[in-house]
Each structure stands twice: as structure tokens, then as C-alpha cells.
């Protein structure tokens, strides 16, 4: 049985530690995978997830109950992911081609099924999108968020996120179709 966000919020307000355990039960896995799609590397995703939940715990008093708990959590996770990527700018990192070769060529630390080359092409296509389109696509496609929630995560409007998702979807389809000829 999945807990409702309002029940999690009520539990945290009543007993922060017990309520936070409920939040972790509901959100640990989806937040990890959201972060993983942004930072790609498992170890980085674990570190960012830990920092995300630490920030949520410390700053829960700032959560506005008129907003979506899920969107608030994912916004923190997104910001933490982007913070990590920002720290890496200018440092030597793997290229997109290196990442794709790694993903296709071996099981990436046991969390990725390399038998599905379509999934690898999808990930490569997503990584080539601008950040706003990546975020809109990932949150809509993988996390099944409503455009209003995506807008809260991105600090934008629902209409803008709907447009970003639509453009991202078209670009991904074009990318995958253009690369199928080489297979």
C-alpha cells in the first residue's frame, strides 16, 4: 500500500523521525532513479540522494503544504543533481560516447540492463537534449508527473513544461529513428 503524501506530511509534523522514515519508504527509490537519470553514475546518484534526503529532513519546516510534496522533493533532488554536475564543470569527465559505450558494453554497476540496446539509445538521446527538455521528459515519462508538478520542480509553468516535453519527445524519436539505420 502506497502512502498518501498528506499522510506522510501529517506523520512528519507529528514525529519528524518516524514520519521521515515513511517518506523514505515512499520516495527513496523514485528519487534515486530521478537523480540517476541526471548524474548517470550510480555512486554519484547515491551521494546526491543522501544529500537530498538530508536537505529534506533539515528543511521540512519550509515545505508549503499547498504545493505537491512529490514536486518539492524532486525539485530538491534536481537542484542537488545539478549542483554536483556544476562542481564537475571544467574537471575531466567521461564523454557521452564513453558513457554510451560503457552502458552498452557491460552491466553498469549492476543497475542497468545492457541487454536492451533500445534503452541505451533512448538514454543517449535524452542526454543530448537541453537540460530543461531532459528534466521535462524524465519527470513525465519515467516519473509520470503531471505538468503542474513538473512546473513546480522546474520553477516554470505547466504550459512551458508541456512544450518542453513535446519537443523532447519529437527529438528523441528523430534521434532513435535516425540511428536505427546503422543497426
JSON list of C-alpha atoms in Angstrom, two decimals:
[
{"chain": "A", "resi": 1, "resn": "UNK", "atom": "CA", "xyz": [0.00, 0.00, 0.00]},
{"chain": "A", "resi": 2, "resn": "UNK", "atom": "CA", "xyz": [1.44, 3.33, -1.06]},
{"chain": "A", "resi": 3, "resn": "UNK", "atom": "CA", "xyz": [1.20, 6.08, 1.49]},
{"chain": "A", "resi": 4, "resn": "UNK", "atom": "CA", "xyz": [-0.52, 9.29, 0.51]},
{"chain": "A", "resi": 5, "resn": "UNK", "atom": "CA", "xyz": [1.63, 12.42, 0.62]},
{"chain": "A", "resi": 6, "resn": "UNK", "atom": "CA", "xyz": [-0.79, 14.11, 3.03]},
{"chain": "A", "resi": 7, "resn": "UNK", "atom": "CA", "xyz": [-0.34, 11.19, 5.45]},
{"chain": "A", "resi": 8, "resn": "UNK", "atom": "CA", "xyz": [3.44, 11.46, 5.19]},
{"chain": "A", "resi": 9, "resn": "UNK", "atom": "CA", "xyz": [3.31, 15.20, 5.87]},
{"chain": "A", "resi": 10, "resn": "UNK", "atom": "CA", "xyz": [1.00, 14.65, 8.85]},
{"chain": "A", "resi": 11, "resn": "UNK", "atom": "CA", "xyz": [3.33, 11.95, 10.22]},
{"chain": "A", "resi": 12, "resn": "UNK", "atom": "CA", "xyz": [6.39, 14.20, 9.87]},
{"chain": "A", "resi": 13, "resn": "UNK", "atom": "CA", "xyz": [4.59, 17.07, 11.60]},
{"chain": "A", "resi": 14, "resn": "UNK", "atom": "CA", "xyz": [3.66, 14.71, 14.48]},
{"chain": "A", "resi": 15, "resn": "UNK", "atom": "CA", "xyz": [7.03, 12.93, 14.84]},
{"chain": "A", "resi": 16, "resn": "UNK", "atom": "CA", "xyz": [9.78, 14.07, 12.49]},
{"chain": "A", "resi": 17, "resn": "UNK", "atom": "CA", "xyz": [11.92, 10.92, 12.66]},
{"chain": "A", "resi": 18, "resn": "UNK", "atom": "CA", "xyz": [9.09, 8.40, 12.29]},
{"chain": "A", "resi": 19, "resn": "UNK", "atom": "CA", "xyz": [7.45, 10.48, 9.58]},
{"chain": "A", "resi": 20, "resn": "UNK", "atom": "CA", "xyz": [10.71, 10.81, 7.74]},
{"chain": "A", "resi": 21, "resn": "UNK", "atom": "CA", "xyz": [11.08, 7.02, 7.70]},
{"chain": "A", "resi": 22, "resn": "UNK", "atom": "CA", "xyz": [7.68, 6.88, 5.96]},
{"chain": "A", "resi": 23, "resn": "UNK", "atom": "CA", "xyz": [8.89, 9.48, 3.47]},
{"chain": "A", "resi": 24, "resn": "UNK", "atom": "CA", "xyz": [11.98, 7.35, 2.76]},
{"chain": "A", "resi": 25, "resn": "UNK", "atom": "CA", "xyz": [9.85, 4.25, 2.23]},
{"chain": "A", "resi": 26, "resn": "UNK", "atom": "CA", "xyz": [7.78, 6.08, -0.38]},
{"chain": "A", "resi": 27, "resn": "UNK", "atom": "CA", "xyz": [10.43, 8.18, -2.07]},
{"chain": "A", "resi": 28, "resn": "UNK", "atom": "CA", "xyz": [13.87, 6.56, -1.73]},
{"chain": "A", "resi": 29, "resn": "UNK", "atom": "CA", "xyz": [13.71, 4.54, -4.95]},
{"chain": "A", "resi": 30, "resn": "UNK", "atom": "CA", "xyz": [11.94, 7.05, -7.23]},
{"chain": "A", "resi": 31, "resn": "UNK", "atom": "CA", "xyz": [14.26, 9.85, -6.08]},
{"chain": "A", "resi": 32, "resn": "UNK", "atom": "CA", "xyz": [17.34, 7.68, -6.65]},
{"chain": "A", "resi": 33, "resn": "UNK", "atom": "CA", "xyz": [16.26, 6.89, -10.22]},
{"chain": "A", "resi": 34, "resn": "UNK", "atom": "CA", "xyz": [15.40, 10.52, -10.92]},
{"chain": "A", "resi": 35, "resn": "UNK", "atom": "CA", "xyz": [18.86, 11.55, -9.77]},
{"chain": "A", "resi": 36, "resn": "UNK", "atom": "CA", "xyz": [20.49, 8.65, -11.60]},
{"chain": "A", "resi": 37, "resn": "UNK", "atom": "CA", "xyz": [18.99, 9.80, -14.89]},
{"chain": "A", "resi": 38, "resn": "UNK", "atom": "CA", "xyz": [20.60, 13.22, -14.34]},
{"chain": "A", "resi": 39, "resn": "UNK", "atom": "CA", "xyz": [24.03, 12.28, -12.96]},
{"chain": "A", "resi": 40, "resn": "UNK", "atom": "CA", "xyz": [24.23, 8.85, -14.69]},
{"chain": "A", "resi": 41, "resn": "UNK", "atom": "CA", "xyz": [26.80, 7.22, -12.35]},
{"chain": "A", "resi": 42, "resn": "UNK", "atom": "CA", "xyz": [25.43, 5.01, -9.55]},
{"chain": "A", "resi": 43, "resn": "UNK", "atom": "CA", "xyz": [27.87, 6.18, -6.85]},
{"chain": "A", "resi": 44, "resn": "UNK", "atom": "CA", "xyz": [27.11, 9.83, -7.64]},
{"chain": "A", "resi": 45, "resn": "UNK", "atom": "CA", "xyz": [23.39, 9.13, -7.57]},
{"chain": "A", "resi": 46, "resn": "UNK", "atom": "CA", "xyz": [23.70, 7.54, -4.14]},
{"chain": "A", "resi": 47, "resn": "UNK", "atom": "CA", "xyz": [25.67, 10.53, -2.82]},
{"chain": "A", "resi": 48, "resn": "UNK", "atom": "CA", "xyz": [23.21, 13.03, -4.27]},
{"chain": "A", "resi": 49, "resn": "UNK", "atom": "CA", "xyz": [20.23, 11.05, -2.94]},
{"chain": "A", "resi": 50, "resn": "UNK", "atom": "CA", "xyz": [21.75, 11.06, 0.53]},
{"chain": "A", "resi": 51, "resn": "UNK", "atom": "CA", "xyz": [22.31, 14.83, 0.36]},
{"chain": "A", "resi": 52, "resn": "UNK", "atom": "CA", "xyz": [18.78, 15.29, -1.00]},
{"chain": "A", "resi": 53, "resn": "UNK", "atom": "CA", "xyz": [17.15, 13.46, 1.91]},
{"chain": "A", "resi": 54, "resn": "UNK", "atom": "CA", "xyz": [19.37, 15.27, 4.38]},
{"chain": "A", "resi": 55, "resn": "UNK", "atom": "CA", "xyz": [18.20, 18.62, 2.97]},
{"chain": "A", "resi": 56, "resn": "UNK", "atom": "CA", "xyz": [14.58, 17.46, 3.06]},
{"chain": "A", "resi": 57, "resn": "UNK", "atom": "CA", "xyz": [14.94, 16.44, 6.70]},
{"chain": "A", "resi": 58, "resn": "UNK", "atom": "CA", "xyz": [16.63, 19.70, 7.71]},
{"chain": "A", "resi": 59, "resn": "UNK", "atom": "CA", "xyz": [14.29, 21.96, 5.75]},
{"chain": "A", "resi": 60, "resn": "UNK", "atom": "CA", "xyz": [10.93, 20.25, 6.06]},
{"chain": "A", "resi": 61, "resn": "UNK", "atom": "CA", "xyz": [9.61, 23.19, 8.05]},
{"chain": "A", "resi": 62, "resn": "UNK", "atom": "CA", "xyz": [9.87, 25.20, 4.80]},
{"chain": "A", "resi": 63, "resn": "UNK", "atom": "CA", "xyz": [7.57, 22.85, 2.88]},
{"chain": "A", "resi": 64, "resn": "UNK", "atom": "CA", "xyz": [4.38, 24.63, 1.83]},
{"chain": "A", "resi": 65, "resn": "UNK", "atom": "CA", "xyz": [1.51, 22.15, 2.10]},
{"chain": "A", "resi": 66, "resn": "UNK", "atom": "CA", "xyz": [-0.40, 23.97, -0.63]},
{"chain": "A", "resi": 67, "resn": "UNK", "atom": "CA", "xyz": [2.18, 22.53, -3.05]},
{"chain": "A", "resi": 68, "resn": "UNK", "atom": "CA", "xyz": [2.88, 18.95, -4.05]},
{"chain": "A", "resi": 69, "resn": "UNK", "atom": "CA", "xyz": [5.22, 17.06, -1.70]},
{"chain": "A", "resi": 70, "resn": "UNK", "atom": "CA", "xyz": [6.47, 14.99, -4.63]},
{"chain": "A", "resi": 71, "resn": "UNK", "atom": "CA", "xyz": [7.30, 18.08, -6.67]},
{"chain": "A", "resi": 72, "resn": "UNK", "atom": "CA", "xyz": [9.08, 19.68, -3.70]},
{"chain": "A", "resi": 73, "resn": "UNK", "atom": "CA", "xyz": [11.18, 16.56, -3.13]},
{"chain": "A", "resi": 74, "resn": "UNK", "atom": "CA", "xyz": [12.03, 16.21, -6.82]},
{"chain": "A", "resi": 75, "resn": "UNK", "atom": "CA", "xyz": [12.96, 19.89, -7.04]},
{"chain": "A", "resi": 76, "resn": "UNK", "atom": "CA", "xyz": [15.47, 19.41, -4.21]},
{"chain": "A", "resi": 77, "resn": "UNK", "atom": "CA", "xyz": [16.77, 16.24, -5.89]},
{"chain": "A", "resi": 78, "resn": "UNK", "atom": "CA", "xyz": [17.11, 18.07, -9.22]},
{"chain": "A", "resi": 79, "resn": "UNK", "atom": "CA", "xyz": [18.92, 21.01, -7.62]},
{"chain": "A", "resi": 80, "resn": "UNK", "atom": "CA", "xyz": [21.31, 18.68, -5.79]},
{"chain": "A", "resi": 81, "resn": "UNK", "atom": "CA", "xyz": [21.99, 16.77, -9.01]},
{"chain": "A", "resi": 82, "resn": "UNK", "atom": "CA", "xyz": [22.68, 19.97, -10.90]},
{"chain": "A", "resi": 83, "resn": "UNK", "atom": "CA", "xyz": [24.89, 21.18, -8.06]},
{"chain": "A", "resi": 84, "resn": "UNK", "atom": "CA", "xyz": [27.04, 18.05, -8.42]},
{"chain": "A", "resi": 85, "resn": "UNK", "atom": "CA", "xyz": [27.24, 18.45, -12.19]},
{"chain": "A", "resi": 86, "resn": "UNK", "atom": "CA", "xyz": [28.12, 22.12, -11.75]},
{"chain": "A", "resi": 87, "resn": "UNK", "atom": "CA", "xyz": [31.01, 21.21, -9.47]},
{"chain": "A", "resi": 88, "resn": "UNK", "atom": "CA", "xyz": [32.32, 18.93, -12.19]},
{"chain": "A", "resi": 89, "resn": "UNK", "atom": "CA", "xyz": [32.34, 21.56, -14.93]},
{"chain": "A", "resi": 90, "resn": "UNK", "atom": "CA", "xyz": [35.87, 22.05, -16.09]},
{"chain": "A", "resi": 91, "resn": "UNK", "atom": "CA", "xyz": [37.02, 18.81, -14.48]},
{"chain": "A", "resi": 92, "resn": "UNK", "atom": "CA", "xyz": [37.75, 15.80, -16.61]},
{"chain": "A", "resi": 93, "resn": "UNK", "atom": "CA", "xyz": [34.61, 13.73, -17.06]},
{"chain": "A", "resi": 94, "resn": "UNK", "atom": "CA", "xyz": [33.52, 10.92, -19.33]},
{"chain": "A", "resi": 95, "resn": "UNK", "atom": "CA", "xyz": [32.23, 11.94, -22.72]},
{"chain": "A", "resi": 96, "resn": "UNK", "atom": "CA", "xyz": [28.76, 10.94, -23.83]},
{"chain": "A", "resi": 97, "resn": "UNK", "atom": "CA", "xyz": [30.32, 8.39, -26.21]},
{"chain": "A", "resi": 98, "resn": "UNK", "atom": "CA", "xyz": [32.34, 6.90, -23.33]},
{"chain": "A", "resi": 99, "resn": "UNK", "atom": "CA", "xyz": [29.18, 6.63, -21.23]},
{"chain": "A", "resi": 100, "resn": "UNK", "atom": "CA", "xyz": [27.19, 5.02, -24.02]},
{"chain": "A", "resi": 101, "resn": "UNK", "atom": "CA", "xyz": [29.96, 2.52, -24.75]},
{"chain": "A", "resi": 102, "resn": "UNK", "atom": "CA", "xyz": [30.13, 1.70, -21.06]},
{"chain": "A", "resi": 103, "resn": "UNK", "atom": "CA", "xyz": [26.36, 1.28, -20.82]},
{"chain": "A", "resi": 104, "resn": "UNK", "atom": "CA", "xyz": [26.13, -0.91, -23.91]},
{"chain": "A", "resi": 105, "resn": "UNK", "atom": "CA", "xyz": [29.35, -2.84, -23.31]},
{"chain": "A", "resi": 106, "resn": "UNK", "atom": "CA", "xyz": [28.85, -4.06, -19.73]},
{"chain": "A", "resi": 107, "resn": "UNK", "atom": "CA", "xyz": [26.38, -4.08, -16.90]},
{"chain": "A", "resi": 108, "resn": "UNK", "atom": "CA", "xyz": [26.95, -0.65, -15.38]},
{"chain": "A", "resi": 109, "resn": "UNK", "atom": "CA", "xyz": [27.45, -1.49, -11.72]},
{"chain": "A", "resi": 110, "resn": "UNK", "atom": "CA", "xyz": [24.56, -3.93, -11.72]},
{"chain": "A", "resi": 111, "resn": "UNK", "atom": "CA", "xyz": [21.83, -1.28, -12.03]},
{"chain": "A", "resi": 112, "resn": "UNK", "atom": "CA", "xyz": [21.44, -1.23, -15.78]},
{"chain": "A", "resi": 113, "resn": "UNK", "atom": "CA", "xyz": [20.28, -4.00, -18.08]},
{"chain": "A", "resi": 114, "resn": "UNK", "atom": "CA", "xyz": [22.68, -3.78, -21.01]},
{"chain": "A", "resi": 115, "resn": "UNK", "atom": "CA", "xyz": [20.76, -6.38, -22.98]},
{"chain": "A", "resi": 116, "resn": "UNK", "atom": "CA", "xyz": [18.32, -3.69, -24.07]},
{"chain": "A", "resi": 117, "resn": "UNK", "atom": "CA", "xyz": [20.10, -1.59, -26.68]},
{"chain": "A", "resi": 118, "resn": "UNK", "atom": "CA", "xyz": [16.92, 0.39, -27.33]},
{"chain": "A", "resi": 119, "resn": "UNK", "atom": "CA", "xyz": [17.08, 1.64, -23.74]},
{"chain": "A", "resi": 120, "resn": "UNK", "atom": "CA", "xyz": [20.73, 2.58, -24.26]},
{"chain": "A", "resi": 121, "resn": "UNK", "atom": "CA", "xyz": [19.84, 4.57, -27.40]},
{"chain": "A", "resi": 122, "resn": "UNK", "atom": "CA", "xyz": [16.97, 6.22, -25.50]},
{"chain": "A", "resi": 123, "resn": "UNK", "atom": "CA", "xyz": [19.36, 7.27, -22.74]},
{"chain": "A", "resi": 124, "resn": "UNK", "atom": "CA", "xyz": [21.86, 8.63, -25.26]},
{"chain": "A", "resi": 125, "resn": "UNK", "atom": "CA", "xyz": [19.07, 10.57, -26.98]},
{"chain": "A", "resi": 126, "resn": "UNK", "atom": "CA", "xyz": [17.89, 12.02, -23.64]},
{"chain": "A", "resi": 127, "resn": "UNK", "atom": "CA", "xyz": [21.44, 13.04, -22.69]},
{"chain": "A", "resi": 128, "resn": "UNK", "atom": "CA", "xyz": [21.69, 15.07, -25.90]},
{"chain": "A", "resi": 129, "resn": "UNK", "atom": "CA", "xyz": [18.66, 17.20, -25.04]},
{"chain": "A", "resi": 130, "resn": "UNK", "atom": "CA", "xyz": [18.95, 20.62, -23.39]},
{"chain": "A", "resi": 131, "resn": "UNK", "atom": "CA", "xyz": [18.63, 20.40, -19.58]},
{"chain": "A", "resi": 132, "resn": "UNK", "atom": "CA", "xyz": [15.06, 21.78, -19.43]},
{"chain": "A", "resi": 133, "resn": "UNK", "atom": "CA", "xyz": [13.85, 19.24, -22.01]},
{"chain": "A", "resi": 134, "resn": "UNK", "atom": "CA", "xyz": [15.70, 16.40, -20.25]},
{"chain": "A", "resi": 135, "resn": "UNK", "atom": "CA", "xyz": [14.02, 17.32, -16.99]},
{"chain": "A", "resi": 136, "resn": "UNK", "atom": "CA", "xyz": [10.55, 17.61, -18.55]},
{"chain": "A", "resi": 137, "resn": "UNK", "atom": "CA", "xyz": [10.94, 14.32, -20.41]},
{"chain": "A", "resi": 138, "resn": "UNK", "atom": "CA", "xyz": [12.32, 12.36, -17.46]},
{"chain": "A", "resi": 139, "resn": "UNK", "atom": "CA", "xyz": [9.71, 13.61, -14.99]},
{"chain": "A", "resi": 140, "resn": "UNK", "atom": "CA", "xyz": [6.82, 12.99, -17.38]},
{"chain": "A", "resi": 141, "resn": "UNK", "atom": "CA", "xyz": [7.97, 9.72, -18.99]},
{"chain": "A", "resi": 142, "resn": "UNK", "atom": "CA", "xyz": [9.66, 7.95, -16.09]},
{"chain": "A", "resi": 143, "resn": "UNK", "atom": "CA", "xyz": [8.07, 9.54, -13.02]},
{"chain": "A", "resi": 144, "resn": "UNK", "atom": "CA", "xyz": [4.63, 10.08, -14.60]},
{"chain": "A", "resi": 145, "resn": "UNK", "atom": "CA", "xyz": [4.26, 13.54, -13.11]},
{"chain": "A", "resi": 146, "resn": "UNK", "atom": "CA", "xyz": [1.54, 15.93, -14.15]},
{"chain": "A", "resi": 147, "resn": "UNK", "atom": "CA", "xyz": [2.71, 19.06, -15.97]},
{"chain": "A", "resi": 148, "resn": "UNK", "atom": "CA", "xyz": [1.76, 21.18, -12.96]},
{"chain": "A", "resi": 149, "resn": "UNK", "atom": "CA", "xyz": [4.10, 19.14, -10.74]},
{"chain": "A", "resi": 150, "resn": "UNK", "atom": "CA", "xyz": [6.85, 19.25, -13.36]},
{"chain": "A", "resi": 151, "resn": "UNK", "atom": "CA", "xyz": [6.46, 23.02, -13.43]},
{"chain": "A", "resi": 152, "resn": "UNK", "atom": "CA", "xyz": [6.89, 23.16, -9.64]},
{"chain": "A", "resi": 153, "resn": "UNK", "atom": "CA", "xyz": [10.07, 21.07, -9.90]},
{"chain": "A", "resi": 154, "resn": "UNK", "atom": "CA", "xyz": [11.47, 23.20, -12.71]},
{"chain": "A", "resi": 155, "resn": "UNK", "atom": "CA", "xyz": [10.29, 26.55, -11.38]},
{"chain": "A", "resi": 156, "resn": "UNK", "atom": "CA", "xyz": [8.38, 27.15, -14.59]},
{"chain": "A", "resi": 157, "resn": "UNK", "atom": "CA", "xyz": [4.85, 26.99, -15.96]},
{"chain": "A", "resi": 158, "resn": "UNK", "atom": "CA", "xyz": [2.84, 23.92, -16.88]},
{"chain": "A", "resi": 159, "resn": "UNK", "atom": "CA", "xyz": [2.48, 25.18, -20.46]},
{"chain": "A", "resi": 160, "resn": "UNK", "atom": "CA", "xyz": [6.23, 25.62, -20.79]},
{"chain": "A", "resi": 161, "resn": "UNK", "atom": "CA", "xyz": [6.89, 22.13, -19.43]},
{"chain": "A", "resi": 162, "resn": "UNK", "atom": "CA", "xyz": [4.28, 20.63, -21.75]},
{"chain": "A", "resi": 163, "resn": "UNK", "atom": "CA", "xyz": [6.02, 22.29, -24.69]},
{"chain": "A", "resi": 164, "resn": "UNK", "atom": "CA", "xyz": [9.47, 21.14, -23.47]},
{"chain": "A", "resi": 165, "resn": "UNK", "atom": "CA", "xyz": [8.20, 17.58, -23.14]},
{"chain": "A", "resi": 166, "resn": "UNK", "atom": "CA", "xyz": [6.65, 17.64, -26.59]},
{"chain": "A", "resi": 167, "resn": "UNK", "atom": "CA", "xyz": [9.82, 18.97, -28.21]},
{"chain": "A", "resi": 168, "resn": "UNK", "atom": "CA", "xyz": [11.95, 16.47, -26.28]},
{"chain": "A", "resi": 169, "resn": "UNK", "atom": "CA", "xyz": [9.75, 13.59, -27.37]},
{"chain": "A", "resi": 170, "resn": "UNK", "atom": "CA", "xyz": [9.99, 14.65, -31.03]},
{"chain": "A", "resi": 171, "resn": "UNK", "atom": "CA", "xyz": [13.79, 14.99, -30.83]},
{"chain": "A", "resi": 172, "resn": "UNK", "atom": "CA", "xyz": [14.15, 11.61, -29.15]},
{"chain": "A", "resi": 173, "resn": "UNK", "atom": "CA", "xyz": [12.01, 9.91, -31.81]},
{"chain": "A", "resi": 174, "resn": "UNK", "atom": "CA", "xyz": [14.04, 11.57, -34.58]},
{"chain": "A", "resi": 175, "resn": "UNK", "atom": "CA", "xyz": [17.31, 10.57, -32.91]},
{"chain": "A", "resi": 176, "resn": "UNK", "atom": "CA", "xyz": [16.30, 6.94, -32.42]},
{"chain": "A", "resi": 177, "resn": "UNK", "atom": "CA", "xyz": [14.87, 6.64, -35.94]},
{"chain": "A", "resi": 178, "resn": "UNK", "atom": "CA", "xyz": [18.00, 8.17, -37.49]},
{"chain": "A", "resi": 179, "resn": "UNK", "atom": "CA", "xyz": [20.23, 5.71, -35.61]},
{"chain": "A", "resi": 180, "resn": "UNK", "atom": "CA", "xyz": [18.19, 2.59, -36.38]},
{"chain": "A", "resi": 181, "resn": "UNK", "atom": "CA", "xyz": [19.54, 2.55, -39.91]},
{"chain": "A", "resi": 182, "resn": "UNK", "atom": "CA", "xyz": [23.03, 1.84, -38.58]},
{"chain": "A", "resi": 183, "resn": "UNK", "atom": "CA", "xyz": [21.91, -1.20, -36.61]}
]
